[in-house]
PDB file of C-alpha atoms in Angstrom:
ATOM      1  CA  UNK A1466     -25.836  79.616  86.466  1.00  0.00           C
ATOM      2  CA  UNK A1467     -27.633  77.473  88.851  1.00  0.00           C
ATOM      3  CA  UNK A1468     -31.626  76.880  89.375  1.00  0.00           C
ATOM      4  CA  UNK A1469     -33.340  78.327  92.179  1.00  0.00           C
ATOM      5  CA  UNK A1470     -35.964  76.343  94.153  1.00  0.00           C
ATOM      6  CA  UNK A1471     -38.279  79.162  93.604  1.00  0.00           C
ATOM      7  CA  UNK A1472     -37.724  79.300  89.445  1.00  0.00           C
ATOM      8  CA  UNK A1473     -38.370  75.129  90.103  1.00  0.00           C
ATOM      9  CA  UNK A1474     -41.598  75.681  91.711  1.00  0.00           C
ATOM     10  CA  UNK A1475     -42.807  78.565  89.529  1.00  0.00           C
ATOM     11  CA  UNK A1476     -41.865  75.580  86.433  1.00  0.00           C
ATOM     12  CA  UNK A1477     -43.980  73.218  88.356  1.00  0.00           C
ATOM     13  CA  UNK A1478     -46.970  75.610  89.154  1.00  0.00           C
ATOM     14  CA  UNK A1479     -46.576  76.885  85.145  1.00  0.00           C
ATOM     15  CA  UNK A1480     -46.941  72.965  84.295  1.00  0.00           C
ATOM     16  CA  UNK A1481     -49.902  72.608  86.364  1.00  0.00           C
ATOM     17  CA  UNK A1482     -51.961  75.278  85.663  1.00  0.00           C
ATOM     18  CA  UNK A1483     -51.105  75.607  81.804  1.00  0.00           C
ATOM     19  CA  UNK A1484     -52.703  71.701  81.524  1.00  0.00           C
ATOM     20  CA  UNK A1485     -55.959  73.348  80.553  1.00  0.00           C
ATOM     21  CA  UNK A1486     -55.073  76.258  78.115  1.00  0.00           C
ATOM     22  CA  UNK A1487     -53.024  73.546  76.261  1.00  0.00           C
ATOM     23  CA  UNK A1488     -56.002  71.250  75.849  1.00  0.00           C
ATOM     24  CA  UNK A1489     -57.820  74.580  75.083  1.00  0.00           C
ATOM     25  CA  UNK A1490     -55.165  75.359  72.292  1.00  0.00           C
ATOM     26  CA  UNK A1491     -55.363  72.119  70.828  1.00  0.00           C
ATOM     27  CA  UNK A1492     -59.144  71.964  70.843  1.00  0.00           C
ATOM     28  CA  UNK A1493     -59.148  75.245  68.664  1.00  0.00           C
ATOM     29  CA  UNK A1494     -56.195  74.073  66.471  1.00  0.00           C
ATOM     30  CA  UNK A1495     -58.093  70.824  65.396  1.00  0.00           C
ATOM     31  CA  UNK A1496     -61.121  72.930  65.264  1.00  0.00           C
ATOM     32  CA  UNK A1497     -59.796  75.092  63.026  1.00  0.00           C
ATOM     33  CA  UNK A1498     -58.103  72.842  61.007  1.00  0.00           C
ATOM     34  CA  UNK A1499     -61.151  70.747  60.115  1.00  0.00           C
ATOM     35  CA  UNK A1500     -63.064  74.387  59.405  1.00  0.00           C
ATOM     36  CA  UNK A1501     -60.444  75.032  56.420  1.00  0.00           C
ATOM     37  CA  UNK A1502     -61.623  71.698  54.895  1.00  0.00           C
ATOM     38  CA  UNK A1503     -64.971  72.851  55.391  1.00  0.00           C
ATOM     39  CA  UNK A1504     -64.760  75.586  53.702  1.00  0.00           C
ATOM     40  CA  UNK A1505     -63.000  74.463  50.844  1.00  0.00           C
ATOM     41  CA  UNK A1506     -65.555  71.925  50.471  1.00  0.00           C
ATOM     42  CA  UNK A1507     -68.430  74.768  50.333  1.00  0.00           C
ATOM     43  CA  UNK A1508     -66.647  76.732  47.704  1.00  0.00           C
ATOM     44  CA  UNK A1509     -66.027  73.686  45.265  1.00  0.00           C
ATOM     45  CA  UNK A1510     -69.528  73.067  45.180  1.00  0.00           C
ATOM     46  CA  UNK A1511     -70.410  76.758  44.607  1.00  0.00           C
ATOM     47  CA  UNK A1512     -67.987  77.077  42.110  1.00  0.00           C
ATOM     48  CA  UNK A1513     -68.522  75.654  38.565  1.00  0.00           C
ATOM     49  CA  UNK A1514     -66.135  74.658  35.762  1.00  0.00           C
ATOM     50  CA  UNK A1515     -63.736  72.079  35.626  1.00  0.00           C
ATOM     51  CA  UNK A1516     -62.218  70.253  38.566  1.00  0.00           C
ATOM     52  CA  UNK A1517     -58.774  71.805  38.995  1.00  0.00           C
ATOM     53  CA  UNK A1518     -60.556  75.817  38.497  1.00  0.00           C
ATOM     54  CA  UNK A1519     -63.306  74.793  41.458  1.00  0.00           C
ATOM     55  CA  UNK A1520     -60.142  73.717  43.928  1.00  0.00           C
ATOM     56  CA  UNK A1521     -58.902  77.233  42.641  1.00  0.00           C
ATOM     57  CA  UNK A1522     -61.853  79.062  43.146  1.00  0.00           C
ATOM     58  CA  UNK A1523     -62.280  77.103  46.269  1.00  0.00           C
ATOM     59  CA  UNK A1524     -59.111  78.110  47.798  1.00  0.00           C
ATOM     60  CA  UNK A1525     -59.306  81.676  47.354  1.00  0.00           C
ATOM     61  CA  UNK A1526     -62.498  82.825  48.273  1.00  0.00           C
ATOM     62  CA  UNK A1527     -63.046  84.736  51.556  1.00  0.00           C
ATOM     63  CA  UNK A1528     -64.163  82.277  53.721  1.00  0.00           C
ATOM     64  CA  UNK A1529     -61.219  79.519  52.997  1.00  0.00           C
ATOM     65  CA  UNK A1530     -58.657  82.147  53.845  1.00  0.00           C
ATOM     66  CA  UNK A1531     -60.258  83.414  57.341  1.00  0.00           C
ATOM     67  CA  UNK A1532     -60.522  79.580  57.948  1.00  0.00           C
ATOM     68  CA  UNK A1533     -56.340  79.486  56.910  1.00  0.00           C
ATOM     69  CA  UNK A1534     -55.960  82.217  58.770  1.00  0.00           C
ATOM     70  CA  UNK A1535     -57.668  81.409  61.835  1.00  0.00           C
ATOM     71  CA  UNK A1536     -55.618  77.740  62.073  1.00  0.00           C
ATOM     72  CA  UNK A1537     -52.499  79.469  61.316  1.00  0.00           C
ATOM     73  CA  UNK A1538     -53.225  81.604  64.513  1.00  0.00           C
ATOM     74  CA  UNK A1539     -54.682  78.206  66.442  1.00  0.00           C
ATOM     75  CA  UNK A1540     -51.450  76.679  65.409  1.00  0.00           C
ATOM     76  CA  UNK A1541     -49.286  79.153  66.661  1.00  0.00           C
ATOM     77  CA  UNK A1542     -50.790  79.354  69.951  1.00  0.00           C
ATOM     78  CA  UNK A1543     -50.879  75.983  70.214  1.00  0.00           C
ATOM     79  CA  UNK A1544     -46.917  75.840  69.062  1.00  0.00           C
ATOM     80  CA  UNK A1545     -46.320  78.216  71.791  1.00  0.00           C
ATOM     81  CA  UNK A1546     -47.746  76.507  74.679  1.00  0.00           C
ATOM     82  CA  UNK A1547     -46.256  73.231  73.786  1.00  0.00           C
ATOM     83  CA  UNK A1548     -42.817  75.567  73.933  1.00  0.00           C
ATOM     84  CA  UNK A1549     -43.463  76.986  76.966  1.00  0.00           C
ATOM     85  CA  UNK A1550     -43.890  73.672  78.784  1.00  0.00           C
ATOM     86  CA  UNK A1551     -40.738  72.581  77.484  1.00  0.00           C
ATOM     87  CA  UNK A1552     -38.913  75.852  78.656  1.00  0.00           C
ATOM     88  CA  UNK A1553     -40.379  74.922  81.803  1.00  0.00           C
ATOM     89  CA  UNK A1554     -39.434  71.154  81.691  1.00  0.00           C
ATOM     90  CA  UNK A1555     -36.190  71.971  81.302  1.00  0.00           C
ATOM     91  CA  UNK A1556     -35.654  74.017  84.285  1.00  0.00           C
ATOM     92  CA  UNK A1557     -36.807  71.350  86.479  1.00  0.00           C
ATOM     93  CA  UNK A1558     -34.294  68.898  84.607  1.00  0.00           C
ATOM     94  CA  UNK A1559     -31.382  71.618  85.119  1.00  0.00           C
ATOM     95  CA  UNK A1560     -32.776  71.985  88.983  1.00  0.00           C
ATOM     96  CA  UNK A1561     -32.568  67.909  89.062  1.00  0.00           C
ATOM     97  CA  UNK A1562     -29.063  67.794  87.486  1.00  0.00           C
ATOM     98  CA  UNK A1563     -27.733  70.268  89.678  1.00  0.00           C
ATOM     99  CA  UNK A1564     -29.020  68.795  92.884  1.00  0.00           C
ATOM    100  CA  UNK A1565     -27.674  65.622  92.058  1.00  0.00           C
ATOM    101  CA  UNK A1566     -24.215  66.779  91.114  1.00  0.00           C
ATOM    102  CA  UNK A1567     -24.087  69.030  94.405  1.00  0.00           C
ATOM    103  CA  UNK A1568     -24.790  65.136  96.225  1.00  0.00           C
ATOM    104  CA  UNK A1569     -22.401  63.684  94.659  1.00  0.00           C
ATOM    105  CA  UNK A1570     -19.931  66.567  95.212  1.00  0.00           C
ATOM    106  CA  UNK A1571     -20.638  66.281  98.936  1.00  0.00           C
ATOM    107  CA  UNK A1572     -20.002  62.178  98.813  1.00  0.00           C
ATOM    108  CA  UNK A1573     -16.375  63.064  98.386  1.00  0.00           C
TER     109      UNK A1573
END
């Protein structure tokens, strides 16, 4: 199967304009991610008892698991982005590979 010029440049134009939804992604991810330490942080002080049954109480309130929740979905986008611009990277490396063994094929 060989790489069109026009699946190269809609790689290139994906790489370009995706930039800022990545940093976007990533932004919320970290976000997030900090949030679910927040929020664990709020319920052990609320909580009362001994140490290990305020982590527990912590971790399952309400507000811990929309935090989870809400970096699980960060993550993912973020995941999928960083996939996408791979798929991408890798049809400009097929495009490159191909144009340079159709060179060399025409050397001989």
């Amino acid at each position: 199967m060989s790489v069109s010029e026009e699946d190269v440049h809609s790689a290139l134009d994906y790489l370009r304009n995706s930039a800022h939804a990545l940093g976007a992604a990533t932004e919320r991810e970290k976000r997030a991610e900090h949030m679910v330490k927040v929020q664990e942080g709020f319920g052990y002080q609320s909580a009362e008892g001994a140490s290990e049954f305020r982590k527990a109480q912590a971790r399952t309130s309400e507000r811990y698991i929309e935090a989870v929740e809400e970096h699980a979905k960060a993550y993912g986008e973020s995941r999928k982005l960083y996939a996408l611009r791979e798929a991408a990277s890798a049809v400009i490396e097929s495009w490159r590979t191909q144009q340079a063994t159709l060179r060399h094929a025409t050397k001989l």
